[in-house]
Coordinates of C-alpha atoms in Angstrom, one line a residue:
X1 CA 9.7 22.9 -6.6
X2 CA 6.6 21.1 -7.8
X3 CA 4.7 22.1 -4.7
X4 CA 5.6 25.7 -5.3
X5 CA 4.4 25.5 -8.9
X6 CA 1.0 24.0 -7.8
X7 CA 0.8 26.6 -5.0
X8 CA 1.4 29.4 -7.5
X9 CA -1.2 28.0 -10.0
X10 CA -3.7 27.6 -7.2
X11 CA -3.2 31.3 -6.1
X12 CA -3.6 32.4 -9.8
X13 CA -6.9 30.4 -10.0
X14 CA -8.1 32.1 -6.8
X15 CA -7.3 35.6 -8.0
X16 CA -8.9 34.9 -11.4
X17 CA -11.9 33.5 -9.6
X18 CA -12.3 36.8 -7.6
X19 CA -12.1 38.8 -10.8
X20 CA -14.6 36.5 -12.6
X21 CA -17.1 36.7 -9.7
X22 CA -16.7 40.5 -9.6
X23 CA -17.8 40.6 -13.3
X24 CA -20.7 38.2 -12.6
X25 CA -21.8 40.3 -9.6
X26 CA -21.6 43.5 -11.7
X27 CA -23.7 42.0 -14.6
X28 CA -26.3 40.6 -12.1
X29 CA -26.7 44.0 -10.4
X30 CA -27.4 45.5 -13.8
X31 CA -30.0 42.8 -14.6
X32 CA -27.9 41.4 -17.5
X33 CA -27.4 37.8 -18.5
X34 CA -23.9 36.7 -17.6
X35 CA -21.6 34.0 -18.8
X36 CA -20.8 31.1 -16.5
X37 CA -18.1 29.6 -18.7
X38 CA -15.3 31.6 -17.0
X39 CA -16.6 30.4 -13.6
X40 CA -16.6 26.8 -14.7
X41 CA -13.0 27.2 -15.9
X42 CA -12.1 28.5 -12.5
X43 CA -13.7 25.4 -10.8
X44 CA -11.9 23.1 -13.3
X45 CA -8.6 24.8 -12.6
X46 CA -9.0 24.5 -8.8
X47 CA -10.0 20.9 -9.1
X48 CA -6.9 20.1 -11.2
X49 CA -4.7 21.7 -8.5
X50 CA -6.7 20.0 -5.8
X51 CA -6.0 16.5 -7.2
X52 CA -2.2 17.4 -7.4
X53 CA -1.9 19.0 -3.9
X54 CA -5.0 19.2 -1.8
X55 CA -3.3 21.2 1.0
X56 CA -2.2 23.9 -1.5
X57 CA -5.8 24.5 -2.6
X58 CA -7.4 24.2 0.9
X59 CA -4.8 26.7 2.2
X60 CA -6.2 29.3 -0.1
X61 CA -9.2 29.7 2.2
X62 CA -6.9 31.4 4.7
X63 CA -7.0 34.4 2.3
X64 CA -9.5 36.8 3.9
X65 CA -10.2 39.8 1.7
X66 CA -11.9 42.4 3.9
X67 CA -12.5 44.8 1.0
X68 CA -14.1 42.2 -1.2
X69 CA -15.7 40.0 1.5
X70 CA -18.6 38.7 -0.8
X71 CA -16.2 37.7 -3.6
X72 CA -13.5 36.1 -1.4
X73 CA -16.2 34.4 0.6
X74 CA -17.7 32.8 -2.5
X75 CA -14.3 31.5 -3.7
X76 CA -13.5 30.2 -0.2
X77 CA -16.9 28.4 0.0
X78 CA -16.3 26.9 -3.4
X79 CA -12.8 25.6 -2.3
X80 CA -14.1 24.2 1.0
X81 CA -17.0 22.5 -0.8
X82 CA -15.0 20.8 -3.5
X83 CA -12.3 19.8 -1.0
X84 CA -15.0 18.3 1.3
X85 CA -16.8 16.7 -1.6
X86 CA -13.5 15.1 -2.8
X87 CA -12.9 13.8 0.7
X88 CA -16.4 12.2 0.6
X89 CA -15.7 10.5 -2.6
X90 CA -17.8 12.5 -5.1
X91 CA -17.1 12.0 -8.8
X92 CA -15.3 14.5 -11.0
X93 CA -18.6 15.6 -12.6
X94 CA -20.2 16.0 -9.2
X95 CA -17.3 18.1 -8.0
X96 CA -17.5 20.4 -11.0
X97 CA -21.3 20.9 -10.3
X98 CA -20.7 21.4 -6.6
X99 CA -17.9 23.9 -7.3
X100 CA -20.1 26.0 -9.5
X101 CA -22.9 25.8 -6.9
X102 CA -20.4 27.0 -4.3
X103 CA -19.5 30.1 -6.4
X104 CA -23.1 31.1 -7.2
X105 CA -25.2 30.1 -4.1
X106 CA -25.3 33.6 -2.7
X107 CA -25.8 35.5 -5.9
X108 CA -29.2 36.7 -4.7
X109 CA -27.5 39.1 -2.3
X110 CA -26.9 41.5 -5.3
X111 CA -30.6 42.4 -4.9
X112 CA -30.2 43.2 -1.2
X113 CA -29.0 46.8 -0.4
X114 CA -25.4 47.0 0.6
X115 CA -26.2 49.1 3.7
X116 CA -28.4 46.3 5.0
X117 CA -25.7 43.6 4.3
X118 CA -23.0 45.6 6.1
X119 CA -25.2 47.1 8.8
X120 CA -23.3 47.1 12.1
X121 CA -26.3 46.8 14.4
X122 CA -29.3 44.4 14.5
X123 CA -31.6 44.3 11.5
X124 CA -35.2 45.4 11.7
X125 CA -37.9 42.9 10.8
X126 CA -38.3 44.5 7.4
X127 CA -34.6 44.4 6.7
X128 CA -34.4 40.7 7.8
X129 CA -37.2 39.8 5.4
X130 CA -35.2 41.5 2.6
X131 CA -32.1 39.5 3.5
X132 CA -34.1 36.2 3.7
X133 CA -35.4 36.8 0.1
X134 CA -31.8 36.4 -1.3
X135 CA -32.3 32.6 -1.5
X136 CA -35.3 32.9 -3.8
X137 CA -33.8 35.9 -5.7
X138 CA -30.6 33.9 -6.3
X139 CA -32.5 30.9 -7.7
X140 CA -34.5 33.3 -9.9
X141 CA -31.4 34.9 -11.3
X142 CA -29.9 31.5 -12.1
X143 CA -33.1 30.3 -13.6
X144 CA -33.1 33.3 -16.0
X145 CA -29.7 32.3 -17.5
X146 CA -31.0 28.8 -18.2
X147 CA -28.0 26.8 -17.0
X148 CA -27.8 23.3 -18.3
X149 CA -26.7 22.3 -14.7
X150 CA -29.6 23.0 -12.4
X151 CA -27.6 22.4 -9.2
X152 CA -26.5 26.0 -8.6
X153 CA -30.1 27.1 -8.8
X154 CA -31.2 24.4 -6.3
X155 CA -28.3 25.2 -3.9
X156 CA -29.0 28.9 -4.1
X157 CA -32.7 28.2 -3.1
X158 CA -32.0 25.6 -0.4
X159 CA -28.8 26.6 1.4
X160 CA -30.6 28.3 4.3
X161 CA -33.3 25.7 4.8
X162 CA -31.3 23.8 7.5
X163 CA -31.0 20.1 8.1
X164 CA -34.1 20.1 10.3
X165 CA -36.0 22.1 7.7
X166 CA -36.6 25.0 10.1
X167 CA -34.9 27.6 7.9
X168 CA -36.0 29.6 4.9
X169 CA -37.6 29.5 2.4
X170 CA -40.0 27.2 4.3
X171 CA -39.7 23.8 2.6
X172 CA -42.8 21.6 1.8
X173 CA -43.6 18.7 4.2
X174 CA -41.2 15.8 3.8
X175 CA -38.6 17.8 1.8
X176 CA -34.9 17.2 2.4
X177 CA -32.1 19.4 1.3
X178 CA -29.9 18.2 -1.5
X179 CA -26.5 16.8 -0.5
X180 CA -24.8 19.8 -2.3
X181 CA -27.0 22.3 -0.4
X182 CA -25.9 20.6 2.9
X183 CA -22.2 20.8 2.0
X184 CA -22.4 24.4 0.9
X185 CA -24.4 25.4 4.0
X186 CA -21.7 24.0 6.4
X187 CA -18.8 25.5 4.4
X188 CA -20.6 28.9 4.2
X189 CA -21.1 29.0 7.9
X190 CA -17.5 28.0 8.7
X191 CA -15.9 30.6 6.4
X192 CA -18.3 33.3 7.5
X193 CA -17.5 32.7 11.2
X194 CA -13.8 32.7 10.6
X195 CA -13.8 36.0 8.7
X196 CA -13.6 39.5 10.3
X197 CA -16.6 41.7 9.3
X198 CA -17.4 45.3 10.0
X199 CA -20.1 44.3 12.5
X200 CA -18.3 41.5 14.3
X201 CA -14.9 40.0 14.9
X202 CA -13.9 36.6 13.4
X203 CA -14.3 33.5 15.5
X204 CA -11.2 31.3 15.9
X205 CA -11.2 28.2 13.6
X206 CA -11.4 25.8 16.5
X207 CA -14.3 27.6 18.0
X208 CA -16.1 27.8 14.7
X209 CA -15.8 24.1 14.3
X210 CA -17.2 23.7 17.9
X211 CA -20.2 25.9 16.9
X212 CA -20.8 23.6 13.9
X213 CA -20.6 20.5 16.1
X214 CA -23.2 22.1 18.4
X215 CA -25.5 22.6 15.4
X216 CA -25.3 18.9 14.3
X217 CA -28.7 17.4 13.6
X218 CA -30.4 20.8 13.8
X219 CA -28.9 23.4 11.5
X220 CA -26.4 21.1 9.9
X221 CA -26.2 17.5 8.7
X222 CA -24.1 15.7 11.3
X223 CA -22.3 13.6 8.7
X224 CA -21.2 16.7 6.8
X225 CA -19.9 18.4 9.9
X226 CA -18.0 15.2 10.9
X227 CA -16.5 15.0 7.4
X228 CA -15.4 18.7 7.6
X229 CA -13.8 18.3 11.0
X230 CA -11.9 15.2 9.7
X231 CA -10.7 17.2 6.7
X232 CA -9.7 20.4 8.6
X233 CA -8.5 18.9 11.8
X234 CA -9.2 20.3 15.3
X235 CA -6.8 23.1 14.5
X236 CA -7.3 23.9 10.8
X237 CA -4.5 24.8 8.4
X238 CA -3.9 28.6 8.7
X239 CA -4.9 28.8 12.3
X240 CA -2.6 31.0 14.4
X241 CA -1.7 29.2 17.6
X242 CA 0.3 29.6 20.9
X243 CA 2.4 26.7 21.9
X244 CA 3.1 25.5 25.5
X245 CA 6.5 27.3 25.5
X246 CA 4.9 30.6 24.5
X247 CA 6.0 30.5 20.9
X248 CA 3.6 31.7 18.1
X249 CA 3.0 29.6 15.0
X250 CA 0.7 28.9 12.1
X251 CA -0.8 25.5 11.5
X252 CA 1.0 24.4 8.3
X253 CA -0.4 20.9 7.7
X254 CA -3.0 18.8 9.5
X255 CA -1.8 15.3 10.6
X256 CA -4.8 13.1 9.8
X257 CA -3.6 10.4 12.2
X258 CA -3.5 12.9 15.1
X259 CA -5.8 15.9 14.6
X260 CA -4.8 17.5 17.9
X261 CA -1.1 17.6 16.9
X262 CA -0.6 19.2 13.5
X263 CA 2.6 20.5 11.9
X264 CA 3.2 24.1 12.7
X265 CA 5.5 26.8 11.3
X266 CA 6.9 28.7 14.3
X267 CA 7.0 32.4 13.5
X268 CA 8.0 33.9 16.9
X269 CA 9.7 32.6 20.0
X270 CA 8.5 32.8 23.6
X271 CA 9.9 36.3 24.0
X272 CA 8.0 37.5 21.0
X273 CA 11.1 37.7 18.8
X274 CA 10.2 37.0 15.2
X275 CA 12.4 34.4 13.6
X276 CA 14.2 35.2 10.4
X277 CA 12.7 32.2 8.7
X278 CA 9.8 30.0 10.1
X279 CA 10.7 26.7 11.6
X280 CA 8.6 23.7 10.9
X281 CA 7.6 21.7 14.0
X282 CA 5.7 18.4 14.0
X283 CA 3.7 18.4 17.2
X284 CA 3.4 14.6 17.0
X285 CA 7.0 14.3 18.2
X286 CA 7.5 12.7 21.6
X287 CA 10.2 13.9 24.0
X288 CA 12.2 10.7 24.7
X289 CA 13.0 12.0 28.2
X290 CA 9.4 12.4 29.4
X291 CA 7.6 10.1 27.0
X292 CA 5.1 12.9 26.4
X293 CA 4.6 15.3 23.5
X294 CA 7.5 17.6 23.2
X295 CA 5.3 20.6 22.4
X296 CA 1.5 21.2 22.1
X297 CA -1.0 23.9 21.3
X298 CA -2.4 25.8 24.3
X299 CA -4.6 28.3 22.5
X300 CA -5.7 29.7 19.1
X301 CA -5.4 33.5 18.6
X302 CA -6.8 35.8 15.9
X303 CA -4.2 36.4 13.2
X304 CA -4.5 40.2 13.4
X305 CA -3.9 40.0 17.2
X306 CA -0.8 38.0 16.7
X307 CA 0.5 40.4 14.1
X308 CA 0.2 38.0 11.2
X309 CA -1.1 40.0 8.2
X310 CA -1.1 37.3 5.6
X311 CA -1.5 33.8 6.9
X312 CA -1.4 32.3 3.4
X313 CA 2.2 33.2 2.8
X314 CA 3.2 30.6 5.4
X315 CA 1.2 27.8 3.9

């Protein structure tokens, strides 16, 4: 019962966050000063829920709003960032600052034409320059509202500079990204890759983590990537998977002592018949007859391809 209550409160915070970000985006597009108080309240609420049930909050990132990609993406990056920051031992004050930065880091995109952001084909050189300016535009927007906390402005400016400083805006010699910028950059890349967009299909969660691993030491800080994989597992919560016997399930919880064998909610049997109610299966279990794992994951599949419309309902 307590878990259901925390889960319901976490979802309420998520939906309130999307609405608050919609208002901020609207005001920013009109060139008006906006209030950050409601956003900080959302971060505080998510943190309260995170401390009570980390899985309930992290599971919210399985929500993929295709109609409001920018808004859902900001909330997801905020949640991933504070979850990762908490796992790394950041203080409460640091997590509040990181959470606000995770909500506002991409605000500069309000100054990029929508037809460019959603363009299905490759961008022209001129269009790419406009997109690249969103980091500086975001920092400028946040500077204008004179936040007491300067971290959202710093993260907005730095989040595309890369760990190796080969990104944009070009940093001065000897400059290093702030820790918060590194965290947000990794979480931004992961959520973007695992979300379906008009111009490309989503990448499976396990493949997205593999891409991040390949970028260690170059685009991304290797310690941050390592911490993200440790938190999410090889098969992150919300991943839709095929088991060795042909059954389809959703990763329900990650087993930190065995990242390859999470707990799964089985939704459909090998014949494709959907179960009346999901069955929880812990893939760590050993078959006493063989001495091997009783069941295991053979593949990840896109949720839409598997016929799962709303992954979050199973978490």
